[in-house]
Coordinates of C-alpha atoms in Angstrom, one line a residue:
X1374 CA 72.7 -80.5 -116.0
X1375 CA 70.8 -81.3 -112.4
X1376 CA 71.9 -79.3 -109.6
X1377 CA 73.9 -81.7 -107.3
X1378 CA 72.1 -82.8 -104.5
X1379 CA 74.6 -81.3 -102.1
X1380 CA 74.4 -77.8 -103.1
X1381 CA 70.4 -77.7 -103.1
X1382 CA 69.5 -75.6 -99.8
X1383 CA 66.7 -78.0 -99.3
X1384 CA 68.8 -81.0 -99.4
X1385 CA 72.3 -79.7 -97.2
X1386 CA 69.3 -78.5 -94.4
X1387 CA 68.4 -82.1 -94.3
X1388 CA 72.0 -83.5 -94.3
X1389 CA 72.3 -80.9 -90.9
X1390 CA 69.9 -82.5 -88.8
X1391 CA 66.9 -80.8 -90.0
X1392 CA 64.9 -77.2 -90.0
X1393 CA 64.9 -76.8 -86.7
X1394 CA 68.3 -77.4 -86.0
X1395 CA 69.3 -75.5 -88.8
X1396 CA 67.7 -72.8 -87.1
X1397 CA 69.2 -73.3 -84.0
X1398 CA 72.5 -73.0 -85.7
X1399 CA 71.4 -69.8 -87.0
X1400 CA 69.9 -67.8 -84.0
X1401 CA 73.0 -69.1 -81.4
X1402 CA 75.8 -67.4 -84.3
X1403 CA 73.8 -64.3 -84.3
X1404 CA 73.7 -64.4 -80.5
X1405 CA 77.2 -65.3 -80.2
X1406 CA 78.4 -63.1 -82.4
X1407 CA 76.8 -60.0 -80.4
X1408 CA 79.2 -60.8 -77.5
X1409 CA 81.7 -63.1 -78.2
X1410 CA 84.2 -60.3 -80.0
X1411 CA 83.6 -58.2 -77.6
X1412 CA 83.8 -59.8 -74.3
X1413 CA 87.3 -58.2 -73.1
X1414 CA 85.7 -54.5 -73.9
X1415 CA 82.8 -55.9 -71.7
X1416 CA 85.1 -56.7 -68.8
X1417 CA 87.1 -53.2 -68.9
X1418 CA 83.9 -51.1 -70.3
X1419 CA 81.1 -52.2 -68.1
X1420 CA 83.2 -54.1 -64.9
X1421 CA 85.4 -51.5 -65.5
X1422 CA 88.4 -54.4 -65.0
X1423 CA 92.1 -53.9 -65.8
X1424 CA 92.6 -55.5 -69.0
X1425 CA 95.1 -57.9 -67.8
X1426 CA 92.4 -59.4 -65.1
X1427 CA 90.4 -59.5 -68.2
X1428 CA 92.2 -60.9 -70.6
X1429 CA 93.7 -63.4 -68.0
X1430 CA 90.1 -64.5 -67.1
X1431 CA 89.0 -64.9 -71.1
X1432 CA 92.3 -67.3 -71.4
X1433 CA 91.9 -69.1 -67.9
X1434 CA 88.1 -70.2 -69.4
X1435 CA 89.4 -71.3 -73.0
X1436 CA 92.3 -73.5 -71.2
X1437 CA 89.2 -75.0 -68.5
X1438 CA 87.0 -75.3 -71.4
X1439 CA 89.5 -77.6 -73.5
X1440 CA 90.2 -79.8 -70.1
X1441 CA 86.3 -80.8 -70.5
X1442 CA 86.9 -82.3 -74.0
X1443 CA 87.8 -85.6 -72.6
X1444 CA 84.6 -85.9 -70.9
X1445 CA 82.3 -84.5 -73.9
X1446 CA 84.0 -87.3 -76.2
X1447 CA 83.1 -89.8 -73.5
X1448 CA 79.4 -88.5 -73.5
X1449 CA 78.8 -88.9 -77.2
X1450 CA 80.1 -92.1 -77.4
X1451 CA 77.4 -93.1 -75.2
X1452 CA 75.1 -92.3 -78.0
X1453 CA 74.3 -88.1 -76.7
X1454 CA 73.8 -86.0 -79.6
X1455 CA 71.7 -83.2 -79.7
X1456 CA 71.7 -83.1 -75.9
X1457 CA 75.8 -82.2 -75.8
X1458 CA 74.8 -79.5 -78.2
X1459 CA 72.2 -77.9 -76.2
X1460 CA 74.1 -78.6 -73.1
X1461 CA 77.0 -76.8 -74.6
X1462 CA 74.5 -73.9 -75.6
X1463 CA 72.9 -73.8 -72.0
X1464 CA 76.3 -74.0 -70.2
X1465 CA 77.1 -70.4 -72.1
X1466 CA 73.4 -69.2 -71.0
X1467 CA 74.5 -70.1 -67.2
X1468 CA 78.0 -68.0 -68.3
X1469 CA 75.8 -64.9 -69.8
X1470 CA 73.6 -65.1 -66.5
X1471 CA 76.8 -64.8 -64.5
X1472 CA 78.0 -62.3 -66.7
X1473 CA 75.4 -59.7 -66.3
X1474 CA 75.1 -60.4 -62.4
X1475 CA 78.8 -59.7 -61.6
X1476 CA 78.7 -56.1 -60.1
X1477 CA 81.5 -53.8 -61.3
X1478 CA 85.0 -54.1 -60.1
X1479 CA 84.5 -57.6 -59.8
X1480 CA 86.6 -59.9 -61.0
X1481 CA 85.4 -63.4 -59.8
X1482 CA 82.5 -63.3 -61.0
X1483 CA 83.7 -62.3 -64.0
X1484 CA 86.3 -65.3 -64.1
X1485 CA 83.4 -67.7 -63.6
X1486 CA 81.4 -66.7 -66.4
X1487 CA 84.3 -66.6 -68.6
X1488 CA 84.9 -70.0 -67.5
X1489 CA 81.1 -71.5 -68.0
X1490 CA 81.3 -69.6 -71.9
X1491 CA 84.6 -71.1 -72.4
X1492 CA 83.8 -74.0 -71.7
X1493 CA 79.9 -73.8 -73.7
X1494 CA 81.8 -72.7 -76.5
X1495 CA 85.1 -75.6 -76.7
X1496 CA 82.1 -78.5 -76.4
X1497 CA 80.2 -77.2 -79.2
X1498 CA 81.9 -78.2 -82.1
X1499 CA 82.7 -81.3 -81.1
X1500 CA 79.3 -82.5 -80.4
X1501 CA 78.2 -80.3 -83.4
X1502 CA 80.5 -82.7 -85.9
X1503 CA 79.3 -85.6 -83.7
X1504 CA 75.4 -84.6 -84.8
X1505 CA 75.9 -83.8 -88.3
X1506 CA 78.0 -87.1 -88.7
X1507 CA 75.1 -89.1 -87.3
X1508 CA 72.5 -87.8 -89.8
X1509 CA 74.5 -87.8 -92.7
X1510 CA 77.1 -89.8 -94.3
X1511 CA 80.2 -90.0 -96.8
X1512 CA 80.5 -86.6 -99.0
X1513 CA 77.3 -85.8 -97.8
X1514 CA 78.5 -85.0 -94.7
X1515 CA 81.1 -82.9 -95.8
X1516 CA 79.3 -80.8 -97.5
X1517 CA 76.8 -80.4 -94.6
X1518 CA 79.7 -79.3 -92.6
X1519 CA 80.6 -77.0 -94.9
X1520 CA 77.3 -75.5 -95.1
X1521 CA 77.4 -75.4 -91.1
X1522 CA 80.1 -73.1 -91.3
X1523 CA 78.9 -71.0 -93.7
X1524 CA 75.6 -70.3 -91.9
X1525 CA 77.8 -69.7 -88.8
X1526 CA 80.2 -67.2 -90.2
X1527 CA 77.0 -65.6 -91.2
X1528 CA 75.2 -65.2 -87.9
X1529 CA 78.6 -64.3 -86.0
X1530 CA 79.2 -61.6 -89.1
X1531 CA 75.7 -60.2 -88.7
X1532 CA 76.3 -60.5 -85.1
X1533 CA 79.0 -58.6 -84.8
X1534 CA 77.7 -55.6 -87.3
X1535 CA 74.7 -55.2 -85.0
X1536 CA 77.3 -55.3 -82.1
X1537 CA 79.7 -52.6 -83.6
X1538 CA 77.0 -50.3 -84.5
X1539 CA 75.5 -50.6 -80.9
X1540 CA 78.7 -50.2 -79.4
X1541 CA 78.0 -46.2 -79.3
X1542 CA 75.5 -46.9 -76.7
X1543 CA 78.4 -47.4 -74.6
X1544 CA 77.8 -50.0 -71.4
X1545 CA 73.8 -50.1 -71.6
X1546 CA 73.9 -51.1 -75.0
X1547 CA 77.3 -54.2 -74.0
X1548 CA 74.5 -55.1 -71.3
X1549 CA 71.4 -55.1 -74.2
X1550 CA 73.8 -57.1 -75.9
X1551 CA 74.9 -59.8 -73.7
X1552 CA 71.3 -60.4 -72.8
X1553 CA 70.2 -61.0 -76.2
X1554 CA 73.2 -63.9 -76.7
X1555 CA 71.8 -65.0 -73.6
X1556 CA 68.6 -65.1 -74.6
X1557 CA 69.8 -66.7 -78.4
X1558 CA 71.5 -69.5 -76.4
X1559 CA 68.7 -70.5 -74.6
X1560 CA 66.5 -70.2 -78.0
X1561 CA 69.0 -72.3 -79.7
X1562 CA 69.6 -74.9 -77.2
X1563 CA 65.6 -75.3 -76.9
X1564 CA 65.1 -76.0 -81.1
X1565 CA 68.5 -78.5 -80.4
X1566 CA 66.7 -80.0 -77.5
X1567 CA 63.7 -80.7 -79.9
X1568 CA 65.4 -82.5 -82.6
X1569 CA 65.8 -85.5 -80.1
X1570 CA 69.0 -87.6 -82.1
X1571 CA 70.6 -90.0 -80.0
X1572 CA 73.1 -92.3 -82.0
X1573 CA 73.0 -96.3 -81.0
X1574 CA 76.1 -96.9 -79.5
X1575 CA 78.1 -100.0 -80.5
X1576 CA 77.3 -102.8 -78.5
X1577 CA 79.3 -102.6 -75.2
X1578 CA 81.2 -105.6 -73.5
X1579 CA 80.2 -107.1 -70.4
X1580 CA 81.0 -104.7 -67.7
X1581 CA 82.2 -101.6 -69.8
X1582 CA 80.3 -98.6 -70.2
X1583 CA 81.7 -98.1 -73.7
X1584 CA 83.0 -100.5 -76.5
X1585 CA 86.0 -101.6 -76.4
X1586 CA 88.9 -100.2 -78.7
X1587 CA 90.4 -96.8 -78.5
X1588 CA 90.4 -93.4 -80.5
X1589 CA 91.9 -93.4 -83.6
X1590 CA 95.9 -91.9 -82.2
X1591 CA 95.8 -89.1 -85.2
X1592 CA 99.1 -87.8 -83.9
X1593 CA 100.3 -86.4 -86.6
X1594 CA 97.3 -85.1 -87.7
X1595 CA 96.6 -83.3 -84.1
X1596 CA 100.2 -81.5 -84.4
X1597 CA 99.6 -80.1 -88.0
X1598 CA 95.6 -79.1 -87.0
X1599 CA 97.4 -76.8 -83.8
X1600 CA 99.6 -75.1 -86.7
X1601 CA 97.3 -74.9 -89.2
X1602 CA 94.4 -73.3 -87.1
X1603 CA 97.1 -70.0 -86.7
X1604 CA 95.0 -69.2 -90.2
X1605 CA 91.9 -68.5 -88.5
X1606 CA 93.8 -65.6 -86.3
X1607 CA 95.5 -64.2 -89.0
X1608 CA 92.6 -62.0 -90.6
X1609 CA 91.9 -60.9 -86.8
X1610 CA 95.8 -60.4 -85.2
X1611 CA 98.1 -60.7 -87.4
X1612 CA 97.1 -58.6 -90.8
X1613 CA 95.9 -55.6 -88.3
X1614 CA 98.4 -55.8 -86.2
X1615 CA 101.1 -55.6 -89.5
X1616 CA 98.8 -53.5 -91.5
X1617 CA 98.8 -50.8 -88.6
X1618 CA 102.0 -50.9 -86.9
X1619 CA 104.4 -51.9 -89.9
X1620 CA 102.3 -50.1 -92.7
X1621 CA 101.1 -47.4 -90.5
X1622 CA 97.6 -48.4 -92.5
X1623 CA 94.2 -46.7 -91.9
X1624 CA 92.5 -49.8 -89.5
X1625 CA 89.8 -49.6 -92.3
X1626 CA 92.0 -51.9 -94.2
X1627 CA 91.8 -54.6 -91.3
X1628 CA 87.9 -54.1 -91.4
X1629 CA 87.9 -54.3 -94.9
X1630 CA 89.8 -57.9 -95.1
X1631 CA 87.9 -59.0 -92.0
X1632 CA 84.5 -58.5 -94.2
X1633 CA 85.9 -59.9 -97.5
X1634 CA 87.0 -63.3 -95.2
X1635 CA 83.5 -63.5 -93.9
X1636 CA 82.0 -62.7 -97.4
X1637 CA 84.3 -65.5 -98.9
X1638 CA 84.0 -68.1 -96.3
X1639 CA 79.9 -67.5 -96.3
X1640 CA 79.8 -67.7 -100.1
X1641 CA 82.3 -70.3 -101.2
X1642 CA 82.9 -72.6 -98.5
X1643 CA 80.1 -74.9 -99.2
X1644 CA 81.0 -74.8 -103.6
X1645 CA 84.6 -75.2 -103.1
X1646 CA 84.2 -78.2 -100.3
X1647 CA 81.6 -80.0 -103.4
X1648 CA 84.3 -79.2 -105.8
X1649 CA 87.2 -80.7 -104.1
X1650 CA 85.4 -83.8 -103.4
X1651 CA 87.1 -85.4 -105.8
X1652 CA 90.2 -86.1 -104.4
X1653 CA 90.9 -87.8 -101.1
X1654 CA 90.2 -85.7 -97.7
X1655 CA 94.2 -85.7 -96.8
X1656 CA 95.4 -84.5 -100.2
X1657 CA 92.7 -81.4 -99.7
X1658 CA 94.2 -80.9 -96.1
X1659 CA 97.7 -80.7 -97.4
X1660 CA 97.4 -79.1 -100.3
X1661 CA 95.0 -76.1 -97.9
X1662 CA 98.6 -76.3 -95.9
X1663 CA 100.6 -75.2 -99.4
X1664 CA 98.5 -73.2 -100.1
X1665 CA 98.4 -71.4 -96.5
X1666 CA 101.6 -71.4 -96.6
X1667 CA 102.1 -69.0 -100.1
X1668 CA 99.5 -66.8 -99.0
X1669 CA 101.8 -66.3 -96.1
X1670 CA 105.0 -65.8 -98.2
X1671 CA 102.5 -63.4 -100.5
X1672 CA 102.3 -61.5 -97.0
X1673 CA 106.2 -61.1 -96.7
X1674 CA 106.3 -60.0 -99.9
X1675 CA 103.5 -57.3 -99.9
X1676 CA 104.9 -55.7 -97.2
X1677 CA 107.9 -54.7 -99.1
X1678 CA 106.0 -52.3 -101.2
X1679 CA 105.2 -49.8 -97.8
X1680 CA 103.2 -47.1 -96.9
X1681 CA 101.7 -46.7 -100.7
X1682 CA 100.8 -50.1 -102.3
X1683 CA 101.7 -52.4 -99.4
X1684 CA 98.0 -52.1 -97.8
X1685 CA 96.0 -53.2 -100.8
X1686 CA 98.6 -55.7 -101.7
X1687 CA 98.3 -57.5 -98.7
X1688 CA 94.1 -57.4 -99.2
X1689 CA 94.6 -58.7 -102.2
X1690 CA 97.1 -62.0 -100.5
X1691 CA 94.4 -62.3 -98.2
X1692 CA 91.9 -63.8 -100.3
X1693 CA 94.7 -66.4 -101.4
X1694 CA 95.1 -66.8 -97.4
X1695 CA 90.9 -67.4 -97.2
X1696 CA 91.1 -70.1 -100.1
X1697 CA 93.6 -71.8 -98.2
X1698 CA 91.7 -71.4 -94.8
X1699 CA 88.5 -72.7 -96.6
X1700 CA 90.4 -75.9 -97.9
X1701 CA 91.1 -76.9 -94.5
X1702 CA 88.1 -75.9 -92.5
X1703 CA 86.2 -78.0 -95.3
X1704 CA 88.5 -81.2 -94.8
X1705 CA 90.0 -81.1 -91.6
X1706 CA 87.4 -82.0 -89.5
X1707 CA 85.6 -84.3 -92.4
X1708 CA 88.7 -86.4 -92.2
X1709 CA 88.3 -87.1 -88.5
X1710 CA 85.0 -87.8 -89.1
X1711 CA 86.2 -90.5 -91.8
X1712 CA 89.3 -92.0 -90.0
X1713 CA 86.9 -92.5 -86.8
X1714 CA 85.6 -96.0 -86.0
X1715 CA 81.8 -94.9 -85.1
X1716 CA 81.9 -95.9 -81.7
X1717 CA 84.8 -93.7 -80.7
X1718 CA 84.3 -90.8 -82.7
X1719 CA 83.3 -88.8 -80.2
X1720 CA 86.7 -89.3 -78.2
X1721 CA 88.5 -88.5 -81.8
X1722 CA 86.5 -85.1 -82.4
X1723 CA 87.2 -84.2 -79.1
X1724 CA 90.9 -85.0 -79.3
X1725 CA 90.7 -83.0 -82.7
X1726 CA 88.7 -79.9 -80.9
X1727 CA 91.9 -80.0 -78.0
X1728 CA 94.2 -79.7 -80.7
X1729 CA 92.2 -77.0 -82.4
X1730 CA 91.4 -74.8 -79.4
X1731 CA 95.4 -75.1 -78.2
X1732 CA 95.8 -73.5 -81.5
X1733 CA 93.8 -70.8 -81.7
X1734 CA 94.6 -70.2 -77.4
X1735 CA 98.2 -69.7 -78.4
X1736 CA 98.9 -68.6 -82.2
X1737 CA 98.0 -64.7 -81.0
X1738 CA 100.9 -64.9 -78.6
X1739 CA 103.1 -66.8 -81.0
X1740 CA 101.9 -63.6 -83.5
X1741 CA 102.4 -61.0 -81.5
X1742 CA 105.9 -62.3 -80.0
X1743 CA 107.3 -63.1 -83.9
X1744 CA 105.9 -59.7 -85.4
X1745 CA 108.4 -57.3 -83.8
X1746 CA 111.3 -59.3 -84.9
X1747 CA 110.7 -58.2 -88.6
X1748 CA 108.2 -60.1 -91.3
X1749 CA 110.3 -62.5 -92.2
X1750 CA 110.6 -63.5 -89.1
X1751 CA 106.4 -63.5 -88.7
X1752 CA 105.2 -64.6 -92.1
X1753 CA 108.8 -66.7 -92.6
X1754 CA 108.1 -68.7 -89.7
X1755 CA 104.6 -69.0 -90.3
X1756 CA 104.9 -70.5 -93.5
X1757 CA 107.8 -72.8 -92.7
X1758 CA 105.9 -74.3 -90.1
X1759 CA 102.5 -74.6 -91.7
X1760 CA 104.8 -76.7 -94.6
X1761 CA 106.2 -78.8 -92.3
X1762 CA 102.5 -79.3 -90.9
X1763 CA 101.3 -80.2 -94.8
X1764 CA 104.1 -82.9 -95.2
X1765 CA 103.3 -84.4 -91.8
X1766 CA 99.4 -84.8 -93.0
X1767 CA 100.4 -85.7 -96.8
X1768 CA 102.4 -88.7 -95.5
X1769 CA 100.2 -89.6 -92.2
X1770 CA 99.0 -93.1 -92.1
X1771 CA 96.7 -92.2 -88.9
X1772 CA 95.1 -95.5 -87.9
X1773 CA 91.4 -95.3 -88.9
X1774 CA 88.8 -96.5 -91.0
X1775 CA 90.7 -97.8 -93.9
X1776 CA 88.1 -96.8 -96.5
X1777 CA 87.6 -93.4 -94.8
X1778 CA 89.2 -91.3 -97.3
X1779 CA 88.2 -92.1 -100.9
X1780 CA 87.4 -89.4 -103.0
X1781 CA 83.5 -89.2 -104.0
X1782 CA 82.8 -91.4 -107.1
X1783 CA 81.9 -89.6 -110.4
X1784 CA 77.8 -90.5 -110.7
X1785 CA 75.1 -88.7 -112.2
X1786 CA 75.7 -85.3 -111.2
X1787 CA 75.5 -85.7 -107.1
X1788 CA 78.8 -86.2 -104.8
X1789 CA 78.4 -89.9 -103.9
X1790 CA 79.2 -91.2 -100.0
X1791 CA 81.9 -93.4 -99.8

């Protein structure tokens, strides 16, 4: 049997834009993933900032970078590709300059660079989808998405190792580190910069800067996305946060789950995207919601067993909670993609990327204000609302492109593009 074309490295490097851009990919993950996890210790280590000026500055920038969506949509449907996605990458090269400029005790300057890397890093996956759509098409597309994240999990991984173990170089080695992502970003945005895609806008009425006919409403879809996306906090807030103060678990465990997501999300997420090709983009994106929504219930239950076998019970729900977090990262945003007319898609991923970002800026409060009530309050709520979220996607009729959703037709051993 022939390898299907979508799982040949060769082939999904193509349906990403290219070498270079595949590269670019790489080197800004590893260089984000040096600093970007550890951006509040930088503020209280090396500004030597309270941690609520920190943490308030962090949250200011993610809120400022989500209010510069509207504009990023409006740029890409002018036809901007890879120069949103360097742009994006040099705005958080301005925020790293900043950043290692702002003398200690500062906090404005530390506010402002917060800002420009909030703001860098809310654009990017917008215009990223908006690339990867443009060179590739149907199933295809998915599964260079897929592949995207996979090589992204990877860099910010391997970023973070390198980070962790040169965190006992104490502030020097934050500052090392902070100039290297700058110094990725800039790299990255450069190969971007190089690949030179620029999508022909639809032809524009007289008089209008952009074709007529708006965004896709997605309303439905947008409200389940903001609870769904509490998934990609849980392996980071809320399994260490029960595993320590409810189990009273060594924070290995937390480490341990953290690196087994990674591992699973780097290895599968492109095979288990191909394989679920099959069925239609919303069925994947409700069924991810069920099965979210057991791994949570799994939780509640592990946590039952206590101090002795409640730690490696709730590692072992976890990788029921990544299968279900690897479902939706591989059909949530390939659905917009599909229900988008082309010449508002870029207003419909950055409606999406809103909805996503609102998500993750508010599921660790929502976390951390349900977990002392008890876990069945925490993982009780949690999966009651991400079921809720599944039925609203299973039985949207968001206005789109009516044959956007097909499953991939059986052919001779590749996914076929709708």
């Amino acid at each position: 049997m022939t390898t299907p074309l979508t799982t040949r490295p060769r082939s999904l490097v193509r349906a990403l834009g290219g070498p270079r851009y595949a590269m670019a990919l790489a080197v800004d993950s590893l260089g984000t993933g040096l600093l970007r996890p550890f951006l509040l210790l930088y503020g209280m280590t090396v500004l030597e900032l309270s941690a609520p000026a920190t943490g308030t500055a962090m949250a200011v920038g993610v809120v400022v970078g989500l209010g510069c969506m509207p504009a990023v949509g409006r740029w890409l449907d002018r036809g901007a590709r890879s120069t949103v996605v360097a742009a994006s990458m040099l705005v958080r090269v301005v925020g790293v300059a900043l950043l290692l400029a702002t003398p200690v005790g500062q906090a404005a300057p530390f506010a402002a660079a917060a800002l420009l890397l909030g703001v860098g890093n809310q654009a990017w996956p917008a215009a990223h989808a908006a690339l990867v759509a443009t060179v590739s098409h149907g199933r295809e597309r998915d599964a260079a998405l897929a592949a995207a994240r996979a090589l992204r999990n990877a860099g910010l991984g391997a970023g973070a190792l390198i980070a962790t173990v040169g965190l006992a170089g104490g502030a020097p080695a934050l500052r090392a580190m902070a100039a290297a992502t700058g110094l990725a970003c800039l790299a990255a945005a450069a190969l971007t910069w190089s690949v030179r895609l620029h999508a022909r806008p639809a032809a524009a009425p007289p008089g209008e800067d952009l074709p007529a006919g708006p965004a896709p409403r997605m309303g439905g879809l947008l409200a389940a996305n903001v609870i769904y996306v509490f998934c990609l906090n849980v392996p980071e807030i809320a399994l260490p946060l029960v595993l320590v103060t409810q189990l009273h678990a060594s924070p290995v465990w937390s480490a341990a789950i953290f690196l087994a997501n990674t591992v699973l999300v780097v290895t599968l997420q492109v095979p288990v995207t191909v394989l679920m090709s099959r069925f239609p983009r919303r069925t994947v994106l409700a069924l991810s919601g069920v099965v979210l929504a057991v791994s949570y219930l799994g939780f509640l239950a592990a946590t039952q067993y206590g101090r002795g076998w409640g730690a490696p019970a709730v590692a072992a729900v976890s990788v029921v909670c990544t299968i279900g977090e690897i479902l939706y990262a591989g059909s949530a945003t390939a659905l917009v993609t599909a229900l988008a007319p082309a010449h508002v898609l870029g207003r419909a991923l950055a409606r999406f990327e809103v909805s996503t970002g609102f998500g993750l800026a508010v599921s660790p409060a929502a976390i951390t204000a349900l977990a002392p009530h008890g876990p069945a309050a925490l993982w009780g709520g949690l999966a009651g609302a991400t079921l809720l979220a599944a039925g609203a996607v299973a039985t949207g009729t968001d206005r789109g492109s009516p044959a956007g959703d097909r499953p991939a037709r059986a052919g001779s051993g590749a996914v076929a593009a709708e």
